[in-house]
Amino acid sequence: MMKEKSLVRIIETTLENFKNISYGNIRYFNRSSVERNAEIISGDINGIYGANGSGKTAVIESLDMLQHILCGESVPFSEYEGMFSDSEDMRLGTVFFVENKDEQFKVAYDLKLRKNEEDRRIQIQSEQIQYWIKGTTWKEKHEFFFVNPFYDLDNVISNEPANVISSKYKTRITD
């Protein structure tokens, strides 16, 4: 019996306002292969190298935060509180290549995070998910944007429900 093919790979990472990085973007080795052919070259290994202070550790720490979030866990405040600006939200964007059986997708997950000193929490301000399905080209972009009402002060003050906006269906879903 043949094993069905499933894999998820990070092909791009973008950071803003995290540690010493005001803006940084990494396109991993296999990204061009994914864009052209919707495939990952087997046996690839990614390495991050650069000068001291160039942000290598910041990238690894941001991927650790992403892992906590994708697993449904809180980001440990004590580990990351000193890495956030007091005045600006941190942005973490990640593009994944997902292959499940015979289907290929590109999925972009974009987060805005904020440090809350009073509650001693790292909070998700907003999330955006976009995905493309592979046909003859990358097509049918779908997009969802989530604003967390518990961390958006305007929504807390006016007591409005959470908003989920889908560009594909041109609807606004509220709870």
mmCIF file of C-alpha atoms in Angstrom:
data_model
loop_
_atom_site.group_PDB
_atom_site.id
_atom_site.type_symbol
_atom_site.label_atom_id
_atom_site.label_comp_id
_atom_site.label_asym_id
_atom_site.label_seq_id
_atom_site.Cartn_x
_atom_site.Cartn_y
_atom_site.Cartn_z
ATOM 1 C CA MET A 1 0.000 0.000 0.000
ATOM 2 C CA MET A 2 1.354 3.424 -0.970
ATOM 3 C CA LYS A 3 1.642 6.031 1.757
ATOM 4 C CA GLU A 4 -0.309 9.247 1.065
ATOM 5 C CA LYS A 5 1.853 12.336 0.815
ATOM 6 C CA SER A 6 1.337 15.098 3.393
ATOM 7 C CA LEU A 7 3.736 17.860 4.316
ATOM 8 C CA VAL A 8 3.862 21.414 5.653
ATOM 9 C CA ARG A 9 6.908 23.659 5.139
ATOM 10 C CA ILE A 10 7.628 27.249 6.014
ATOM 11 C CA ILE A 11 8.792 29.039 2.853
ATOM 12 C CA GLU A 12 8.852 32.669 4.036
ATOM 13 C CA THR A 13 9.005 34.597 7.326
ATOM 14 C CA THR A 14 8.457 38.324 7.868
ATOM 15 C CA LEU A 15 9.125 40.171 11.143
ATOM 16 C CA GLU A 16 8.385 43.754 12.162
ATOM 17 C CA ASN A 17 9.102 45.511 15.469
ATOM 18 C CA PHE A 18 10.596 42.533 17.278
ATOM 19 C CA LYS A 19 13.807 42.821 19.261
ATOM 20 C CA ASN A 20 16.332 44.660 17.089
ATOM 21 C CA ILE A 21 14.380 44.095 13.849
ATOM 22 C CA SER A 22 12.291 46.971 12.516
ATOM 23 C CA TYR A 23 11.567 44.961 9.339
ATOM 24 C CA GLY A 24 12.991 41.708 8.028
ATOM 25 C CA ASN A 25 11.957 39.136 5.430
ATOM 26 C CA ILE A 26 13.433 35.679 4.830
ATOM 27 C CA ARG A 27 12.551 33.656 1.753
ATOM 28 C CA TYR A 28 13.713 30.117 2.380
ATOM 29 C CA PHE A 29 15.568 28.024 -0.169
ATOM 30 C CA ASN A 30 12.562 26.098 -1.493
ATOM 31 C CA ARG A 31 10.287 29.115 -2.016
ATOM 32 C CA SER A 32 11.103 29.545 -5.718
ATOM 33 C CA SER A 33 10.514 25.829 -6.355
ATOM 34 C CA VAL A 34 7.126 26.094 -4.650
ATOM 35 C CA GLU A 35 6.179 29.206 -6.651
ATOM 36 C CA ARG A 36 7.116 27.639 -10.002
ATOM 37 C CA ASN A 37 6.354 23.953 -9.611
ATOM 38 C CA ALA A 38 4.418 23.507 -6.343
ATOM 39 C CA GLU A 39 7.030 21.097 -5.059
ATOM 40 C CA ILE A 40 9.677 20.849 -2.376
ATOM 41 C CA ILE A 41 13.119 19.642 -3.362
ATOM 42 C CA SER A 42 13.726 16.547 -1.265
ATOM 43 C CA GLY A 43 16.474 16.487 1.315
ATOM 44 C CA ASP A 44 16.690 20.240 1.762
ATOM 45 C CA ILE A 45 18.048 21.734 4.963
ATOM 46 C CA ASN A 46 17.706 25.423 5.783
ATOM 47 C CA GLY A 47 20.281 27.334 7.760
ATOM 48 C CA ILE A 48 20.224 30.898 9.013
ATOM 49 C CA TYR A 49 23.529 32.720 9.054
ATOM 50 C CA GLY A 50 24.602 36.328 9.361
ATOM 51 C CA ALA A 51 26.678 38.787 11.325
ATOM 52 C CA ASN A 52 26.342 39.248 15.071
ATOM 53 C CA GLY A 53 23.223 41.277 15.831
ATOM 54 C CA SER A 54 21.643 40.611 12.428
ATOM 55 C CA GLY A 55 18.508 38.941 13.851
ATOM 56 C CA LYS A 56 19.211 35.200 13.612
ATOM 57 C CA THR A 57 18.078 34.534 17.179
ATOM 58 C CA ALA A 58 15.037 36.799 16.709
ATOM 59 C CA VAL A 59 13.900 34.621 13.796
ATOM 60 C CA ILE A 60 14.249 31.439 15.870
ATOM 61 C CA GLU A 61 12.399 33.035 18.804
ATOM 62 C CA SER A 62 9.605 34.232 16.512
ATOM 63 C CA LEU A 63 9.213 30.690 15.156
ATOM 64 C CA ASP A 64 8.981 29.454 18.756
ATOM 65 C CA MET A 65 6.188 31.978 19.413
ATOM 66 C CA LEU A 66 4.449 30.836 16.223
ATOM 67 C CA GLN A 67 4.646 27.231 17.408
ATOM 68 C CA HIS A 68 2.960 28.162 20.715
ATOM 69 C CA ILE A 69 0.190 30.010 18.856
ATOM 70 C CA LEU A 70 -0.414 27.271 16.267
ATOM 71 C CA CYS A 71 -0.638 24.721 19.095
ATOM 72 C CA GLY A 72 -3.294 26.862 20.818
ATOM 73 C CA GLU A 73 -0.995 27.792 23.699
ATOM 74 C CA SER A 74 -0.252 31.178 25.222
ATOM 75 C CA VAL A 75 3.064 32.776 24.345
ATOM 76 C CA PRO A 76 5.113 32.720 27.596
ATOM 77 C CA PHE A 77 5.161 36.331 28.791
ATOM 78 C CA SER A 78 8.284 36.003 30.934
ATOM 79 C CA GLU A 79 10.317 34.667 27.984
ATOM 80 C CA TYR A 80 9.282 37.336 25.479
ATOM 81 C CA GLU A 81 8.221 40.498 27.341
ATOM 82 C CA GLY A 82 11.548 42.257 26.806
ATOM 83 C CA MET A 83 11.503 41.620 23.070
ATOM 84 C CA PHE A 84 8.445 43.747 22.305
ATOM 85 C CA SER A 85 8.230 47.492 21.804
ATOM 86 C CA ASP A 86 6.162 49.364 24.379
ATOM 87 C CA SER A 87 4.552 51.487 21.666
ATOM 88 C CA GLU A 88 4.220 49.326 18.534
ATOM 89 C CA ASP A 89 2.629 45.973 17.742
ATOM 90 C CA MET A 90 4.904 43.186 16.600
ATOM 91 C CA ARG A 91 4.059 41.608 13.239
ATOM 92 C CA LEU A 92 4.874 38.012 12.388
ATOM 93 C CA GLY A 93 4.053 36.813 8.881
ATOM 94 C CA THR A 94 4.614 33.237 7.775
ATOM 95 C CA VAL A 95 3.981 31.594 4.406
ATOM 96 C CA PHE A 96 3.577 27.820 4.351
ATOM 97 C CA PHE A 97 3.535 25.299 1.533
ATOM 98 C CA VAL A 98 0.989 22.585 2.328
ATOM 99 C CA GLU A 99 0.669 19.358 0.404
ATOM 100 C CA ASN A 100 -2.074 16.906 1.262
ATOM 101 C CA LYS A 101 -2.509 13.909 -1.020
ATOM 102 C CA ASP A 102 -2.738 15.399 -4.532
ATOM 103 C CA GLU A 103 -3.579 18.965 -3.472
ATOM 104 C CA GLN A 104 -1.124 21.821 -2.940
ATOM 105 C CA PHE A 105 -1.768 25.095 -1.137
ATOM 106 C CA LYS A 106 0.148 28.202 -0.201
ATOM 107 C CA VAL A 107 -1.054 29.554 3.135
ATOM 108 C CA ALA A 108 -0.048 32.963 4.500
ATOM 109 C CA TYR A 109 -0.651 33.525 8.220
ATOM 110 C CA ASP A 110 -0.098 37.057 9.474
ATOM 111 C CA LEU A 111 -0.282 38.059 13.153
ATOM 112 C CA LYS A 112 -0.077 41.305 15.060
ATOM 113 C CA LEU A 113 0.975 40.783 18.674
ATOM 114 C CA ARG A 114 1.147 43.168 21.604
ATOM 115 C CA LYS A 115 2.690 43.025 25.056
ATOM 116 C CA ASN A 116 0.210 43.722 27.877
ATOM 117 C CA GLU A 117 2.225 44.629 30.984
ATOM 118 C CA GLU A 118 -0.845 44.923 33.216
ATOM 119 C CA ASP A 119 -2.126 41.390 32.507
ATOM 120 C CA ARG A 120 1.403 40.038 31.894
ATOM 121 C CA ARG A 121 0.346 38.500 28.572
ATOM 122 C CA ILE A 122 1.388 38.506 24.946
ATOM 123 C CA GLN A 123 -1.867 39.186 23.126
ATOM 124 C CA ILE A 124 -2.944 38.555 19.555
ATOM 125 C CA GLN A 125 -4.294 41.827 18.161
ATOM 126 C CA SER A 126 -5.324 40.484 14.757
ATOM 127 C CA GLU A 127 -4.832 37.508 12.475
ATOM 128 C CA GLN A 128 -5.071 37.247 8.720
ATOM 129 C CA ILE A 129 -5.153 34.000 6.789
ATOM 130 C CA GLN A 130 -4.812 33.868 3.012
ATOM 131 C CA TYR A 131 -4.514 30.763 0.910
ATOM 132 C CA TRP A 132 -4.083 29.859 -2.714
ATOM 133 C CA ILE A 133 -4.936 26.556 -4.372
ATOM 134 C CA LYS A 134 -2.564 25.127 -6.962
ATOM 135 C CA GLY A 135 -4.103 24.498 -10.366
ATOM 136 C CA THR A 136 -2.220 25.350 -13.520
ATOM 137 C CA THR A 137 -1.122 28.428 -11.528
ATOM 138 C CA TRP A 138 -1.566 29.588 -7.932
ATOM 139 C CA LYS A 139 -5.162 30.733 -8.095
ATOM 140 C CA GLU A 140 -8.294 31.439 -6.124
ATOM 141 C CA LYS A 141 -6.927 33.536 -3.322
ATOM 142 C CA HIS A 142 -9.091 33.232 -0.210
ATOM 143 C CA GLU A 143 -8.682 35.651 2.673
ATOM 144 C CA PHE A 144 -9.943 35.842 6.258
ATOM 145 C CA PHE A 145 -9.166 38.608 8.743
ATOM 146 C CA PHE A 146 -9.833 38.279 12.478
ATOM 147 C CA VAL A 147 -9.790 41.103 14.988
ATOM 148 C CA ASN A 148 -9.727 40.025 18.600
ATOM 149 C CA PRO A 149 -12.343 42.092 20.457
ATOM 150 C CA PHE A 150 -10.704 41.486 23.809
ATOM 151 C CA TYR A 151 -7.539 43.302 22.745
ATOM 152 C CA ASP A 152 -9.022 45.949 20.444
ATOM 153 C CA LEU A 153 -9.827 48.828 22.795
ATOM 154 C CA ASP A 154 -12.462 50.344 20.484
ATOM 155 C CA ASN A 155 -14.450 47.089 20.502
ATOM 156 C CA VAL A 156 -14.065 46.641 24.259
ATOM 157 C CA ILE A 157 -15.358 50.151 24.944
ATOM 158 C CA SER A 158 -18.354 49.858 22.601
ATOM 159 C CA ASN A 159 -18.956 46.187 23.526
ATOM 160 C CA GLU A 160 -19.145 45.076 19.871
ATOM 161 C CA PRO A 161 -18.916 41.390 18.895
ATOM 162 C CA ALA A 162 -15.887 39.866 17.191
ATOM 163 C CA ASN A 163 -15.575 40.407 13.451
ATOM 164 C CA VAL A 164 -14.465 37.894 10.852
ATOM 165 C CA ILE A 165 -14.205 39.336 7.359
ATOM 166 C CA SER A 166 -13.988 37.117 4.283
ATOM 167 C CA SER A 167 -13.022 38.801 1.022
ATOM 168 C CA LYS A 168 -14.154 35.798 -1.022
ATOM 169 C CA TYR A 169 -17.716 35.829 0.240
ATOM 170 C CA LYS A 170 -17.890 39.592 0.868
ATOM 171 C CA THR A 171 -19.498 38.954 4.237
ATOM 172 C CA ARG A 172 -18.923 40.006 7.779
ATOM 173 C CA ILE A 173 -19.531 37.283 10.328
ATOM 174 C CA THR A 174 -20.179 38.270 13.937
ATOM 175 C CA ASP A 175 -20.772 36.148 16.978
#
